[in-house]
Structures are given as C-alpha cells and as structure tokens.
Amino acid sequence: MPHFTVVPVEDNSQSHYDSLEGINWVDYRDTGQRGYPGHGDTVSSDGHGNHKEDSPFLNSTDVSEELDIRPKVSSFLSRLVNYTNISQGAKEHEEAESAEASKKKPPKSPNMGTLMGVYLPCLQNIFGVILFLRLTWIVGTAGVVQSFLIVLMCCSCTMLTAISMSAIATNGVVPAGGAYFMISRSLGPEFGGAVGLCFYLGTTFAAAMYILGAIEILLKYLVPQAAIFQATDIHVVNGAMLNNMRVYGSLCLGLMAVVVFVGVKYVNRFASLFLACVIVSIVSIYAGAAKSIFHPPEFPICMLGNRTLAWDLFDVCAKTVVTENQTLPSKLRMKFCSSENASSSHCDEYFVQNNVTEIQGIPGLASGIIREYVGDYLEKGQILEKAHLKSVDVHGSMESFGLYVSADMATSFTLLVGIFFPSATGIMAGSNRSGDLKDAQRSIPVGTILAILTTSLVYFSSVVLFGACIEGVVLRDKFGDAVRQNLVVGTLSWPSPWVIVIGSFFSTVGAGLQSLTGAPRLLQAIAKDNIIPFLRVFGHGKANGEPTWALLLTALIAELGILIASLDMVAPILSMFFLMCYLFVNLACAVQTLLRTPNWRPRFKYYHWALSFLGMSMCLALMFISSWYYAIVAMGIAGMIYKYIEYQGAEKEWGDGIRGLSLSAARYSLLRLEAGPPHTKNWRPQVLVLLKLDEDLHVKYPRMLSFASQLKAGKGLTIVGSVIQGNFLDSYGEAQASEQAIKNMMEIERVKGFCQVVVAAKVREGIAHLIQSCGLGGMKHNTVVMGWPYGWRQSEDPRAWKTFINTVRCTTAAHLALMVPKNVSFYPGNHERFADGHIDVWWIVHDGGMLMLLPFLLKQHKVWRKCKMRIFTVAQMDDNSIQMKKDLATFLYQLRLEAEVEVVEMHDSDISAYTYERTLMMEQRSQMLRQMRLSTTERNREAQLVKDRHSLVRMESLYSDEEEETLDIVPEKIQMTWTKDKLDAERRTRNNAPENFRELISIKPDQSNVRRMHTAVKLNEVIVNRSHDARLVLLNMPGPPRNPEGDENYMEFLEVLTEGLERVLLVRGGGREVITIYS
C-alpha cells in the first residue's frame, strides 16, 4: 500500500490566481510533517518519487501534473467561502496604531449591515454645507419651480449613476478604492488613472469647500468680532471678508491636517457626532416649518420703499423716534442724511421720497406666499427689492448704497446648477466601505439608492418649505443682513436659530475631516497601482500605512481652494471633477452591458444600458451647463493624464471593457473590410517584412525595420515575420525568444505593428506560409519587403539564392508587391536627416504606380523630407523623347506629385567585349557548379562534408534551405561494393576530367543571355552616370525566368543592374493600380 505524505508548498505558481480577485489561498496540509518545497498543492508520494493528488479520482499522470499549477476544486471552493476583505481605508490604519490591541484581538470579519455600512455614511456625505448656507439663496434667486428643476436634474444624475455603480459593484468583489477601482477595472488603467485623479481632486476641493463653509459660519454668525480684517470703506466689505476667509481657512486646514496625521481614529470616533448634528439640524427645519403654521417666528425686515435695508446698521426701522415726548431723528435717518439737523434738503433723495415699512420675514407656511413669489436673477450690486411694495423710483445717492442689501455676484440658472450639485455628491461612500460590509453586493445598491431617495426627498421638500414660509427678499439675502445677521435657514428652525448654526458648523467641520481622510487614501491607491510613475512617492507613508506624503499633497491642493476664499467659486470646480467621475461610471456600465462580456453578471438586475447612457449624457450636460470653461479644463486635465499613462505604457491587464470594445470594433471593421479590395485611392502598402536572425536570435539587419518605419510613417499595417528551421514542438521556446527579440527591436525602431515567427522544416516553406497566412480578413499585407541574399556568388551552397527566387515567385503568384532594399546596411536610421539630395526613380516599365507612390510616402518621414524627387524614363530608338517628357510631366501634375522629369535615350549599339566576357563568366560558373552536382556517387561520398559545411552556414541567411538533394540520414561511413563495370566507369570519369575543363574553356555563351546582359550593362552605365550621388535609387525589378534552369543567370543580371549604386530599392508591382489622378 503506498504511503502518502503531505508536503508544504511555496505558492509561486499560484500568484497568478492570487492577483485575479484578491483570493487568499487555504491549504489542506498536514502541519505535522514537513517535507521539501517545490511541489504542487496537496501533493502526495507513492514511494517511487511519483507525486499524486491524495484522491482516488486523481491518480492519472496527466491530472496529477496539472495539479502543480491548478487548484483542486474542493480547495478552490473553500478559499472562496473563507474569503475576507478587510477595508484598506481608515479602519485598518486605526487598528494598526495600537500594536498590542492588534496582537490580542484576531481580525474581525466584515459585519456591517446596510444601515450602518452604507445608508448613514451616504447620508452624511450627501448632506453638506450647501443645504444650510446656499439652498435658501438658490430658492430665492431661481424661484420654487426652477429650484425644483435644479434639484431634479442633480438628483436624477446621481440616481442614474448609483444604478450603474450598483451594477458594477455587484459584479464581483469590489475592494476598498470605490469609484477608482470600479472604473479602472472596467475601463482600463488609462481611464482609471485619469478619472481616479479627477475623483481625488474633487474630494480634495470638497475639503476646501467644507472648510470655507465652516469659516463662513464662524465669522458671519458665531463670532463676527473675530474678523482680523475690517472694511474701512463700505464698498470693500467683500475684500476684507475674503482675506479673513483665507487666514482662518488656512489655519483650520492646518489643524485638520494635523488631526488626520495624528490619528484617523479620532475622525472615525466623532463621525457619528457629526452625523447627529446633520440630522438634528434638518429635523429642526421641519419642526420650525410646522410651527410656523400656527405661530410664525418674529423676524421683521425693514424696507425703504421696496428696497431691503441691512438691519444690523441701525436699531429702529423708522425715520424718527419719540423719546420723552420729543421726536428725534433715528439712526436710520442719520445714516441717510449728511448733517446732524437731518433736514430733508441734506438727505438722500430716495429716502425722502419713500416711506420706511416693516414686514414679516417669516410669514409662515399658511401665509400663501408661495403663490406670489417667482425667482429674480440679479446682477452684481443690484439691490434686493420686493415687487409689490409701493415706491417712488428716484435716483438715490451712492453714499447710501451700503445701507441696502445687495447681490454680491451676478446669478444665472447655470451658475446655480454648479453651486448646488456638490450637495448631491457623496454617493460613493458605501462602495468605499465595501470591505466592511457583511454582504456588499446587497447592501451597496439598497443603501445607496435609499440614501439618494431620502436626500432627494429632503431637498425637494426643503425647496417647497423655503418658498412657502420665508419672504422672497430674505431668501435672496445670502448672508442674512436683512434679519440682523442671522443664518437665513436658522430663522425658520425650532426651537432656536442656534440649533442650525451650531449643527451646521460641526457638520461642515466633520465633512471636511472626512474628505481630508479619504482623499489621501485614494491617491495612495492610485500610486500603489503604479500606473502614473511620478505619483509613486505618494504610495508610501508611515509604518502603519498612513499616507503621509499623500496627505501633504492633499493639504497643499486644498490650500489652493482656500485661497480662492469663495464658496460659490469653489463649488463649480469640484462639481466638474465629480461629474467627470460619474460620467465614466455610467460609461463603464454601458460598455460592459453592450459588449455582453462573459464576466458581466451583476446581481443587481435593475439596470439597462440606456439608463447608463442617459446618466452619462446628463453628466456631460451638467458639466457644460454649470460652467463650460471649467468643463473644458477638467476634460483637458483628464485627457492629458490619459495620454500620459498611454505614453508611459501602463503594463496592466485588468480585463477592462475597453479591450473588449476594441475587439468588437476590430471585428466590425474587419467584417466591413472583407467586402472587397480597397479602392485605388485608399491603397497603401500593408507591409510584410521578412527578417533575418543570427545565431543568437538577434535581428541581423535592423535597418530593414528602420526602412519599414520610414515607409509607413506610423500608418497602415506592418507585420514583421521570420522563419526558424526545425520542429515546432522542439523549437517553441526558441520561437518565443525570437519573437520577443523582434518586438524589442520594433520598439527601438518605433515600428507599430505585429510580429509573427513561424517554425518550419524548410525555410522556403516557412516563408510561403507567412506570405499566405499573415493578416486577418481585409487586414492582410499587400507588399513584401525582404533582404538581398548577400554573398550568394561566393557561397557554393545554391540554397540561399534559390530561396530568394522562390520567394519572388511566391509574391508574384499571390499578386503582392515586392520591395528588395539592396545594401540595406547603408540605409539611414530614424534619427538621421538628409538635408538635401535626390530620390531617383528609374521607371522602365509600368508597375501600377508603385515607383511613383513610394518616394512620396518616404518623403512624409522626417529622414527623407528634404530630398527632392527625380523621375527617369528610358526612350528607345523609335520613341519621341520630347513628347515623352511632356506627357510624363502632365501625368505627374495630375498625380499632384512634385518631381523633376528626365528622359534618357538608349540607342542600340554593338555588344561590347565586357558584356560578352561577363556573360561568358556567368555561364562558365553555372556549368562548373552544375558539373559539381552531377554525380550521385560523388555527392554521397561528400555527404558528411556537406552536412558539416551546412551546419556552419545554416544561420547566415534567411534564404538558406534544405534542398531535396540533401540526404535526410547521412551515415558516418559509406560502405560501397565495387564491381568491374563500376570500376571502369569511375576510371573513365577521372580520365575525362581534363576534357571537362577544356569543355568549360571552349564554351560559347547563349545569345539570349548575351542580349540580357547587354541590356543590364548599358542600363547600369546610364543609372550610375545619372544617379551616382542620389540618396536612394528605385528600380523596376524584372521577374524571374519561367524556366528554373536560368535562376542563377537571373541573379547575375540583378547584380549587374545594381552595380556601383550605394542604396538601391528594387520594386516589383503586385499587378494592380495603386495611384490615381482622380480625387
């Protein structure tokens, strides 16, 4: 019976599983016995060194081998059940600060429900400073109906976003990180980084807004005498107030940052107190509104004519006062009159003509004031007026302007939308705490949507109550100057205005602390993902993980908001960043839904892609409604971050939806391209580059890639292919290494394309496979670029040039264009520049316009941009060269190509002795090599030597191949049986050797070869004469002969044709027109 031993394992191979969903592995291992590491999960031994899974069902060799890298089903299910996700937020930092407590107490499993974990935190984050400080002013300015519309727009936007967020949050486990995690894992690192930083900036500016709100409450309503700067002139009150806000705001920000730095536990302990302040304040508003039905609070306001007076500057709302039966001028009259006698001749004209009246500031819910009130958008400095009061419209003195309540800024509907929207944000609080929830996939949707419904109901009812209970001029009074410097919403509260003042102060301070706590952790999460390199330093912190550097940066950015010093200016800024975040949450849900990815299986079923698109559209519309220039700036920031991450090359694969979107778009485009070949106007070289590798699997001629990059200029399709000779099963690793080496070189040479390495028994077969199978659908190559087989003359092995010619025939048969850069090592690199020079085109035969198009494409690249184009064509004896030049110039003009035109006349002349000698040498060499390969007996005798030589030159050329003549099996020693006939034949062969040599000497060249050589020599002389100083020469490449016996002569003709030229590009068209004169 076999003995089973459980051994411990180092889970190196399981790290890939760990990174998928954050699963903590659970081992069923016997801790009593320790073995040696290096084997798979729960692996046992049978006593013979063969490790098997401890299960009667898993005894086969194949399954036991796979268990080294794949978990057993029972283990996997157990790990999922025991999965815990402790929050990466404030809670773990609080516990880490007490080392002893963490040692004594085991880590608690998440146990928070919907109410405490999602609903109440969302309420605390949504209710904020805008409700207490600005909602009354918004209602007074826009009116009840338009205010209702503003609240409806903002709350609808957040509700639609919450539906999309619920779908994403219930599609698997969402670790701490909230919106950033959801967007980055749904839309990829580029979108995730951009939107994550926008969300971070929004949260940071929210901290600044809450601090400014707290300071406004402090200096306006709690301790007005604490102001450092006092206004010497009544017209510069706002300037002094802004300076006070900056000083106290900076001090408050520093104090809050210290509190957060010292310990987050203090912030968390007081969170419930801050939430209680918010709830008590809201309840007091409803209580006051209900009480106003029977007994409205006494807050009279003083009106001069129909203008509202600032009551804090005088004591009695009257022109005169009676004291001890004497009628004396009041303080109000003294303010409007310049002399002490206060006669009408020295008083403000408007004050003289109009009466002073006192009206009720809070008429109450039963007064019916809501029916007569509509909004009134004011310009900056415009005095608040009550429409139905009688007044004499005369021009008053500017010296009395400070006695009235006036608008401190110009208002509009769009401005009010931007100011109100921050009071609808905060819906991500539940998803940020997902690690603390018992059932996050149920609690997040229910809690978030209930919180939005609750806050929306509060906002809608508040709009109606404010419009029904409070006088319109009081609502439009932003700072409560008409009601003796009281907070306007506080005048309605019960039992005292101080309930709202103190409650709103503590709630804004708490919200500011929460923002200063959350923003650094969000930045730390982004930095730890390492998708934005310059943020890497902010991923570090104290020993317990507290983000110290991120907190410092957050405080500095929040200080910028404090220096703005205006709550109404900061609110639209953070509205932009939150709207940007919500926009991409909706986009993520819509993309995942439409793509129908297999992993998209949310538990929350009440979503639809149309709702997500509607939410996305509303976010975009609200951005431009509230502030179009802030919207452009926010989108510009997000765009720059996106391009930066894309440029740096974020090496993250999170299974994001953008990859799926790319696949769907690529599939759709490929199916569209499949319809037919492209029109001539759309033709461009889709290049297959055949590369040669050396023995170390490095690219032998990198200039091939440089040339491809210059030709493509980053456009179109580029496929880089290579062939490795051998068996695929044995050479797979070698092929992978080759592919990686080619990709590295492509990156260096900035070639944007694909790489494909083929393993084949013969190189020529591999090349044929590449030519046939590269590309997909309509995205296939139409041009092949391959190198010249250098040293083919010196090599006794004919396979190099035979493979080259076979490739030429394959491209011709496939109707593909062919480019052969000769002397490619002399071609310029991508960093070189030609300041002048020419690109010469020798147009011998029409090839569909390839020769015309290629120089134009090269000139698009900076290397060749300053080169000029010259086109040479050859005229025969019976051609009219002058007319040819005119026709060619007209043709180029219609092609919109700028080039010099020259016609070269080539007359028939006697065949020179040099031509005859070159032809003779070519045929003698061919005959000699043919005789060397005649005898089968000799070849067998030299087989071992041939094999040794081939092993040396095997990697010298891509175009080397094992011909059919080479034996597959070569014996080390050849045993031969000699008969009398064979012996006589061998002697005759040796005796005929001198005769064979004499035969070579007396050979006469073939006349057709002489004529071809004559044409090649004459054409070469003309080309060298005219283009010896050209930067690049483009030539028509003649086709190979139909009879394979003339292949070697064909190579010789090409050599003669290109002799003496530094850079030559041989071009062969693919049999179709590639350039047209039509638009």
CSV table of C-alpha atoms in Angstrom, one decimal, residues 170-481:
chain,number,residue,atom,x,y,z
A,170,THR,CA,-22.4,43.7,-7.6
A,171,ASN,CA,-20.4,42.2,-10.5
A,172,GLY,CA,-17.9,40.5,-8.2
A,173,VAL,CA,-16.0,41.7,-5.1
A,174,VAL,CA,-15.0,45.4,-5.0
A,175,PRO,CA,-12.1,46.0,-2.7
A,176,ALA,CA,-11.5,49.3,-1.0
A,177,GLY,CA,-11.0,52.1,-3.5
A,178,GLY,CA,-14.5,52.6,-4.5
A,179,ALA,CA,-15.1,54.5,-7.8
A,180,TYR,CA,-11.4,54.4,-8.8
A,181,PHE,CA,-11.3,50.6,-8.5
A,182,MET,CA,-14.6,50.2,-10.4
A,183,ILE,CA,-13.6,52.5,-13.3
A,184,SER,CA,-10.0,51.3,-13.6
A,185,ARG,CA,-11.0,47.6,-13.7
A,186,SER,CA,-13.9,48.3,-16.1
A,187,LEU,CA,-12.3,50.8,-18.5
A,188,GLY,CA,-8.6,50.1,-18.1
A,189,PRO,CA,-5.6,51.8,-16.5
A,190,GLU,CA,-5.7,54.9,-18.7
A,191,PHE,CA,-9.3,55.8,-17.9
A,192,GLY,CA,-8.9,54.6,-14.4
A,193,GLY,CA,-5.9,56.8,-13.7
A,194,ALA,CA,-7.5,59.8,-15.4
A,195,VAL,CA,-10.8,59.5,-13.6
A,196,GLY,CA,-9.2,58.4,-10.3
A,197,LEU,CA,-7.2,61.6,-10.2
A,198,CYS,CA,-10.3,63.7,-11.1
A,199,PHE,CA,-12.1,62.0,-8.2
A,200,TYR,CA,-9.2,62.7,-6.0
A,201,LEU,CA,-9.1,66.4,-7.0
A,202,GLY,CA,-12.9,66.6,-6.5
A,203,THR,CA,-12.6,65.1,-3.0
A,204,THR,CA,-9.7,67.5,-2.2
A,205,PHE,CA,-11.6,70.6,-3.3
A,206,ALA,CA,-14.6,69.3,-1.4
A,207,ALA,CA,-12.5,69.5,1.8
A,208,ALA,CA,-11.7,73.1,0.8
A,209,MET,CA,-15.4,73.9,0.3
A,210,TYR,CA,-16.4,72.4,3.6
A,211,ILE,CA,-13.7,74.4,5.4
A,212,LEU,CA,-14.7,77.6,3.7
A,213,GLY,CA,-18.3,76.9,4.7
A,214,ALA,CA,-17.3,76.3,8.4
A,215,ILE,CA,-15.3,79.6,8.4
A,216,GLU,CA,-18.2,81.5,6.9
A,217,ILE,CA,-20.5,80.2,9.6
A,218,LEU,CA,-17.8,81.1,12.2
A,219,LEU,CA,-17.2,84.7,11.1
A,220,LYS,CA,-20.7,85.6,9.9
A,221,TYR,CA,-22.9,84.0,12.6
A,222,LEU,CA,-20.9,82.6,15.5
A,223,VAL,CA,-18.1,85.1,16.3
A,224,PRO,CA,-18.3,88.1,13.9
A,225,GLN,CA,-15.9,90.1,16.1
A,226,ALA,CA,-13.1,87.5,15.4
A,227,ALA,CA,-12.5,89.1,11.9
A,228,ILE,CA,-8.9,90.3,11.5
A,229,PHE,CA,-9.5,92.5,8.5
A,230,GLN,CA,-12.1,95.2,8.9
A,231,ALA,CA,-13.6,97.1,5.9
A,232,THR,CA,-12.7,100.8,6.1
A,233,ASP,CA,-15.0,101.5,3.2
A,234,ILE,CA,-18.5,100.2,2.8
A,235,HIS,CA,-17.8,99.3,-0.8
A,236,VAL,CA,-14.9,96.9,0.0
A,237,VAL,CA,-16.6,94.7,2.6
A,238,ASN,CA,-16.3,91.6,0.4
A,239,GLY,CA,-12.5,92.1,0.0
A,240,ALA,CA,-12.0,92.2,3.8
A,241,MET,CA,-14.2,89.1,4.2
A,242,LEU,CA,-12.3,87.1,1.6
A,243,ASN,CA,-9.0,87.9,3.4
A,244,ASN,CA,-10.5,86.8,6.7
A,245,MET,CA,-11.6,83.6,5.0
A,246,ARG,CA,-8.1,82.9,3.6
A,247,VAL,CA,-6.4,83.4,7.0
A,248,TYR,CA,-8.9,81.4,9.1
A,249,GLY,CA,-9.3,78.8,6.3
A,250,SER,CA,-5.6,78.1,6.2
A,251,LEU,CA,-5.4,77.8,10.0
A,252,CYS,CA,-8.4,75.5,10.0
A,253,LEU,CA,-6.9,73.4,7.2
A,254,GLY,CA,-3.6,73.0,9.0
A,255,LEU,CA,-5.3,72.0,12.2
A,256,MET,CA,-7.5,69.4,10.4
A,257,ALA,CA,-4.4,68.0,8.6
A,258,VAL,CA,-2.6,67.6,12.0
A,259,VAL,CA,-5.7,65.8,13.4
A,260,VAL,CA,-5.8,63.4,10.4
A,261,PHE,CA,-2.0,62.9,10.6
A,262,VAL,CA,-2.0,62.1,14.3
A,263,GLY,CA,-4.7,59.5,14.0
A,264,VAL,CA,-7.7,58.7,11.9
A,265,LYS,CA,-9.3,57.1,14.9
A,266,TYR,CA,-10.3,60.5,16.2
A,267,VAL,CA,-12.1,61.3,12.9
A,268,ASN,CA,-13.9,58.0,13.0
A,269,ARG,CA,-14.9,58.3,16.6
A,270,PHE,CA,-16.6,61.7,16.0
A,271,ALA,CA,-18.2,60.7,12.7
A,272,SER,CA,-21.4,59.7,14.5
A,273,LEU,CA,-21.5,63.0,16.3
A,274,PHE,CA,-21.2,64.9,13.1
A,275,LEU,CA,-24.0,62.8,11.5
A,276,ALA,CA,-26.2,63.5,14.6
A,277,CYS,CA,-25.6,67.3,14.1
A,278,VAL,CA,-26.8,67.0,10.5
A,279,ILE,CA,-29.9,65.0,11.4
A,280,VAL,CA,-30.8,67.3,14.3
A,281,SER,CA,-30.4,70.4,12.1
A,282,ILE,CA,-32.7,69.0,9.4
A,283,VAL,CA,-35.3,67.9,11.9
A,284,SER,CA,-35.3,71.4,13.4
A,285,ILE,CA,-36.1,72.9,10.0
A,286,TYR,CA,-39.1,70.7,9.6
A,287,ALA,CA,-40.2,71.4,13.2
A,288,GLY,CA,-39.9,75.2,12.6
A,289,ALA,CA,-41.9,74.9,9.3
A,290,ALA,CA,-44.6,73.0,11.1
A,291,LYS,CA,-44.7,75.6,14.0
A,292,SER,CA,-44.9,78.5,11.5
A,293,ILE,CA,-48.4,77.4,10.5
A,294,PHE,CA,-49.7,78.5,13.9
A,295,HIS,CA,-47.1,80.8,15.3
A,296,PRO,CA,-44.5,82.2,12.8
A,297,PRO,CA,-41.2,83.3,14.3
A,298,GLU,CA,-40.7,87.0,14.8
A,299,PHE,CA,-38.1,88.1,12.3
A,300,PRO,CA,-39.2,91.5,10.9
A,301,ILE,CA,-37.3,93.1,8.0
A,302,CYS,CA,-37.1,96.8,7.2
A,303,MET,CA,-38.0,98.2,3.8
A,304,LEU,CA,-37.4,101.7,2.4
A,305,GLY,CA,-39.9,101.9,-0.4
A,306,ASN,CA,-39.5,98.5,-2.0
A,307,ARG,CA,-35.8,98.2,-1.2
A,308,THR,CA,-34.4,96.0,1.6
A,309,LEU,CA,-32.3,97.6,4.3
A,310,ALA,CA,-29.4,95.9,6.2
A,311,TRP,CA,-30.9,95.9,9.8
A,312,ASP,CA,-27.5,95.4,11.5
A,313,LEU,CA,-26.6,99.1,10.7
A,314,PHE,CA,-29.4,100.7,12.8
A,315,ASP,CA,-31.7,99.9,15.7
A,316,VAL,CA,-35.2,101.1,14.8
A,317,CYS,CA,-37.0,100.7,11.5
A,318,ALA,CA,-38.3,104.3,11.4
A,319,LYS,CA,-37.2,107.7,10.2
A,320,THR,CA,-37.9,109.3,13.6
A,321,VAL,CA,-38.1,108.1,17.2
A,322,VAL,CA,-40.1,109.5,20.1
A,323,THR,CA,-38.1,109.9,23.3
A,324,GLU,CA,-39.6,111.7,26.3
A,325,ASN,CA,-42.3,113.2,24.1
A,326,GLN,CA,-39.7,114.5,21.7
A,327,THR,CA,-39.5,113.5,18.1
A,328,LEU,CA,-35.9,112.8,17.2
A,329,PRO,CA,-34.2,111.6,14.0
A,330,SER,CA,-33.5,107.9,14.2
A,331,LYS,CA,-30.1,106.3,13.5
A,332,LEU,CA,-31.5,105.2,10.1
A,333,ARG,CA,-32.2,108.9,9.2
A,334,MET,CA,-28.7,109.8,10.4
A,335,LYS,CA,-27.3,107.3,8.0
A,336,PHE,CA,-29.2,108.7,5.0
A,337,CYS,CA,-28.7,112.4,5.9
A,338,SER,CA,-25.3,114.1,5.8
A,339,SER,CA,-25.9,116.8,8.6
A,340,GLU,CA,-26.9,116.5,12.2
A,341,ASN,CA,-30.1,118.5,11.8
A,342,ALA,CA,-31.2,115.9,9.3
A,343,SER,CA,-33.3,118.2,7.3
A,344,SER,CA,-34.8,116.9,4.1
A,345,SER,CA,-32.5,119.1,2.0
A,346,HIS,CA,-29.4,117.2,3.1
A,347,CYS,CA,-30.9,113.7,2.9
A,348,ASP,CA,-30.8,111.0,0.2
A,349,GLU,CA,-33.5,111.7,-2.3
A,350,TYR,CA,-34.8,108.2,-2.3
A,351,PHE,CA,-35.0,108.2,1.5
A,352,VAL,CA,-37.0,111.5,1.4
A,353,GLN,CA,-39.5,110.3,-1.3
A,354,ASN,CA,-40.2,106.8,0.2
A,355,ASN,CA,-41.6,105.5,3.4
A,356,VAL,CA,-40.0,103.1,5.8
A,357,THR,CA,-42.1,100.0,6.4
A,358,GLU,CA,-41.6,96.8,8.4
A,359,ILE,CA,-42.7,93.5,7.0
A,360,GLN,CA,-42.6,89.9,8.4
A,361,GLY,CA,-39.6,88.0,7.2
A,362,ILE,CA,-41.1,84.6,8.0
A,363,PRO,CA,-44.8,84.8,7.1
A,364,GLY,CA,-45.3,81.1,7.8
A,365,LEU,CA,-46.5,78.0,6.0
A,366,ALA,CA,-50.1,79.1,6.0
A,367,SER,CA,-49.5,82.6,4.5
A,368,GLY,CA,-49.8,81.5,0.9
A,369,ILE,CA,-46.7,83.5,-0.1
A,370,ILE,CA,-45.5,80.7,-2.4
A,371,ARG,CA,-48.2,81.6,-4.9
A,372,GLU,CA,-47.0,85.2,-5.4
A,373,TYR,CA,-43.3,84.5,-5.5
A,374,VAL,CA,-41.1,83.9,-8.5
A,375,GLY,CA,-37.4,84.0,-8.8
A,376,ASP,CA,-35.3,87.0,-9.6
A,377,TYR,CA,-31.8,86.7,-11.1
A,378,LEU,CA,-29.8,89.7,-10.1
A,379,GLU,CA,-26.7,91.4,-11.4
A,380,LYS,CA,-23.8,92.1,-9.1
A,381,GLY,CA,-24.5,95.1,-6.9
A,382,GLN,CA,-28.3,95.1,-7.6
A,383,ILE,CA,-30.4,96.0,-4.6
A,384,LEU,CA,-32.9,93.4,-3.3
A,385,GLU,CA,-36.4,94.7,-3.9
A,386,LYS,CA,-39.9,93.5,-3.1
A,387,ALA,CA,-42.1,93.7,-6.2
A,388,HIS,CA,-45.5,94.5,-4.7
A,389,LEU,CA,-44.5,97.3,-2.3
A,390,LYS,CA,-45.1,100.9,-3.4
A,391,SER,CA,-42.1,103.1,-4.0
A,392,VAL,CA,-41.1,106.3,-5.8
A,393,ASP,CA,-38.4,105.5,-8.3
A,394,VAL,CA,-35.9,108.2,-7.9
A,395,HIS,CA,-32.1,108.1,-8.1
A,396,GLY,CA,-30.5,107.8,-4.7
A,397,SER,CA,-27.0,108.7,-3.5
A,398,MET,CA,-24.2,106.2,-4.0
A,399,GLU,CA,-23.0,107.0,-0.5
A,400,SER,CA,-26.1,105.3,0.9
A,401,PHE,CA,-25.6,102.1,-1.2
A,402,GLY,CA,-24.0,100.2,1.7
A,403,LEU,CA,-27.2,100.6,3.7
A,404,TYR,CA,-29.1,98.3,1.4
A,405,VAL,CA,-28.9,94.6,1.0
A,406,SER,CA,-27.5,93.9,-2.5
A,407,ALA,CA,-26.3,91.0,-4.6
A,408,ASP,CA,-22.7,90.1,-4.2
A,409,MET,CA,-22.4,88.3,-7.5
A,410,ALA,CA,-24.3,88.0,-10.8
A,411,THR,CA,-26.5,85.0,-10.9
A,412,SER,CA,-27.9,82.7,-13.6
A,413,PHE,CA,-29.6,79.3,-13.8
A,414,THR,CA,-26.3,77.6,-14.9
A,415,LEU,CA,-24.4,79.1,-12.1
A,416,LEU,CA,-26.9,77.9,-9.5
A,417,VAL,CA,-26.7,74.4,-11.0
A,418,GLY,CA,-22.9,74.3,-10.5
A,419,ILE,CA,-23.2,75.6,-6.9
A,420,PHE,CA,-25.9,73.1,-5.9
A,421,PHE,CA,-24.5,70.0,-7.5
A,422,PRO,CA,-21.9,69.3,-4.7
A,423,SER,CA,-24.9,68.8,-2.3
A,424,ALA,CA,-25.9,65.8,-4.4
A,425,THR,CA,-22.5,64.1,-4.4
A,426,GLY,CA,-21.2,61.6,-1.8
A,427,ILE,CA,-23.0,58.6,-3.3
A,428,MET,CA,-19.7,56.6,-3.4
A,429,ALA,CA,-19.4,56.4,0.4
A,430,GLY,CA,-21.0,52.9,0.5
A,431,SER,CA,-18.8,51.5,-2.2
A,432,ASN,CA,-15.7,52.9,-0.4
A,433,ARG,CA,-16.6,50.8,2.6
A,434,SER,CA,-17.3,47.6,0.8
A,435,GLY,CA,-14.6,45.8,2.8
A,436,ASP,CA,-16.5,46.3,6.0
A,437,LEU,CA,-19.9,45.1,4.7
A,438,LYS,CA,-21.3,41.7,5.6
A,439,ASP,CA,-23.0,41.4,2.1
A,440,ALA,CA,-21.6,44.2,0.0
A,441,GLN,CA,-23.4,43.0,-3.2
A,442,ARG,CA,-26.8,43.5,-1.5
A,443,SER,CA,-26.0,46.4,0.8
A,444,ILE,CA,-24.4,48.8,-1.7
A,445,PRO,CA,-27.3,49.0,-4.1
A,446,VAL,CA,-30.0,49.1,-1.4
A,447,GLY,CA,-28.3,51.5,0.9
A,448,THR,CA,-27.1,53.9,-1.8
A,449,ILE,CA,-30.4,54.2,-3.6
A,450,LEU,CA,-32.3,54.6,-0.4
A,451,ALA,CA,-29.9,57.4,0.7
A,452,ILE,CA,-30.4,59.2,-2.6
A,453,LEU,CA,-34.1,58.9,-2.3
A,454,THR,CA,-34.0,60.2,1.2
A,455,THR,CA,-31.8,63.2,0.4
A,456,SER,CA,-33.8,63.9,-2.7
A,457,LEU,CA,-37.0,64.0,-0.7
A,458,VAL,CA,-35.3,66.3,1.8
A,459,TYR,CA,-34.1,68.7,-0.9
A,460,PHE,CA,-37.5,68.7,-2.7
A,461,SER,CA,-39.4,69.3,0.5
A,462,SER,CA,-36.9,72.0,1.6
A,463,VAL,CA,-37.4,73.9,-1.7
A,464,VAL,CA,-41.1,73.9,-1.2
A,465,LEU,CA,-40.9,74.8,2.6
A,466,PHE,CA,-38.5,77.6,2.0
A,467,GLY,CA,-40.6,79.1,-0.8
A,468,ALA,CA,-43.8,78.7,1.3
A,469,CYS,CA,-42.5,80.0,4.7
A,470,ILE,CA,-39.9,82.7,4.0
A,471,GLU,CA,-40.2,86.1,2.4
A,472,GLY,CA,-38.6,86.4,-1.0
A,473,VAL,CA,-36.2,89.2,-0.2
A,474,VAL,CA,-35.0,87.2,2.8
A,475,LEU,CA,-34.4,84.2,0.6
A,476,ARG,CA,-32.3,86.2,-1.8
A,477,ASP,CA,-30.3,87.6,1.1
A,478,LYS,CA,-27.3,85.3,1.1
A,479,PHE,CA,-25.8,86.3,4.4
A,480,GLY,CA,-28.9,87.3,6.4
A,481,ASP,CA,-28.1,91.0,6.6
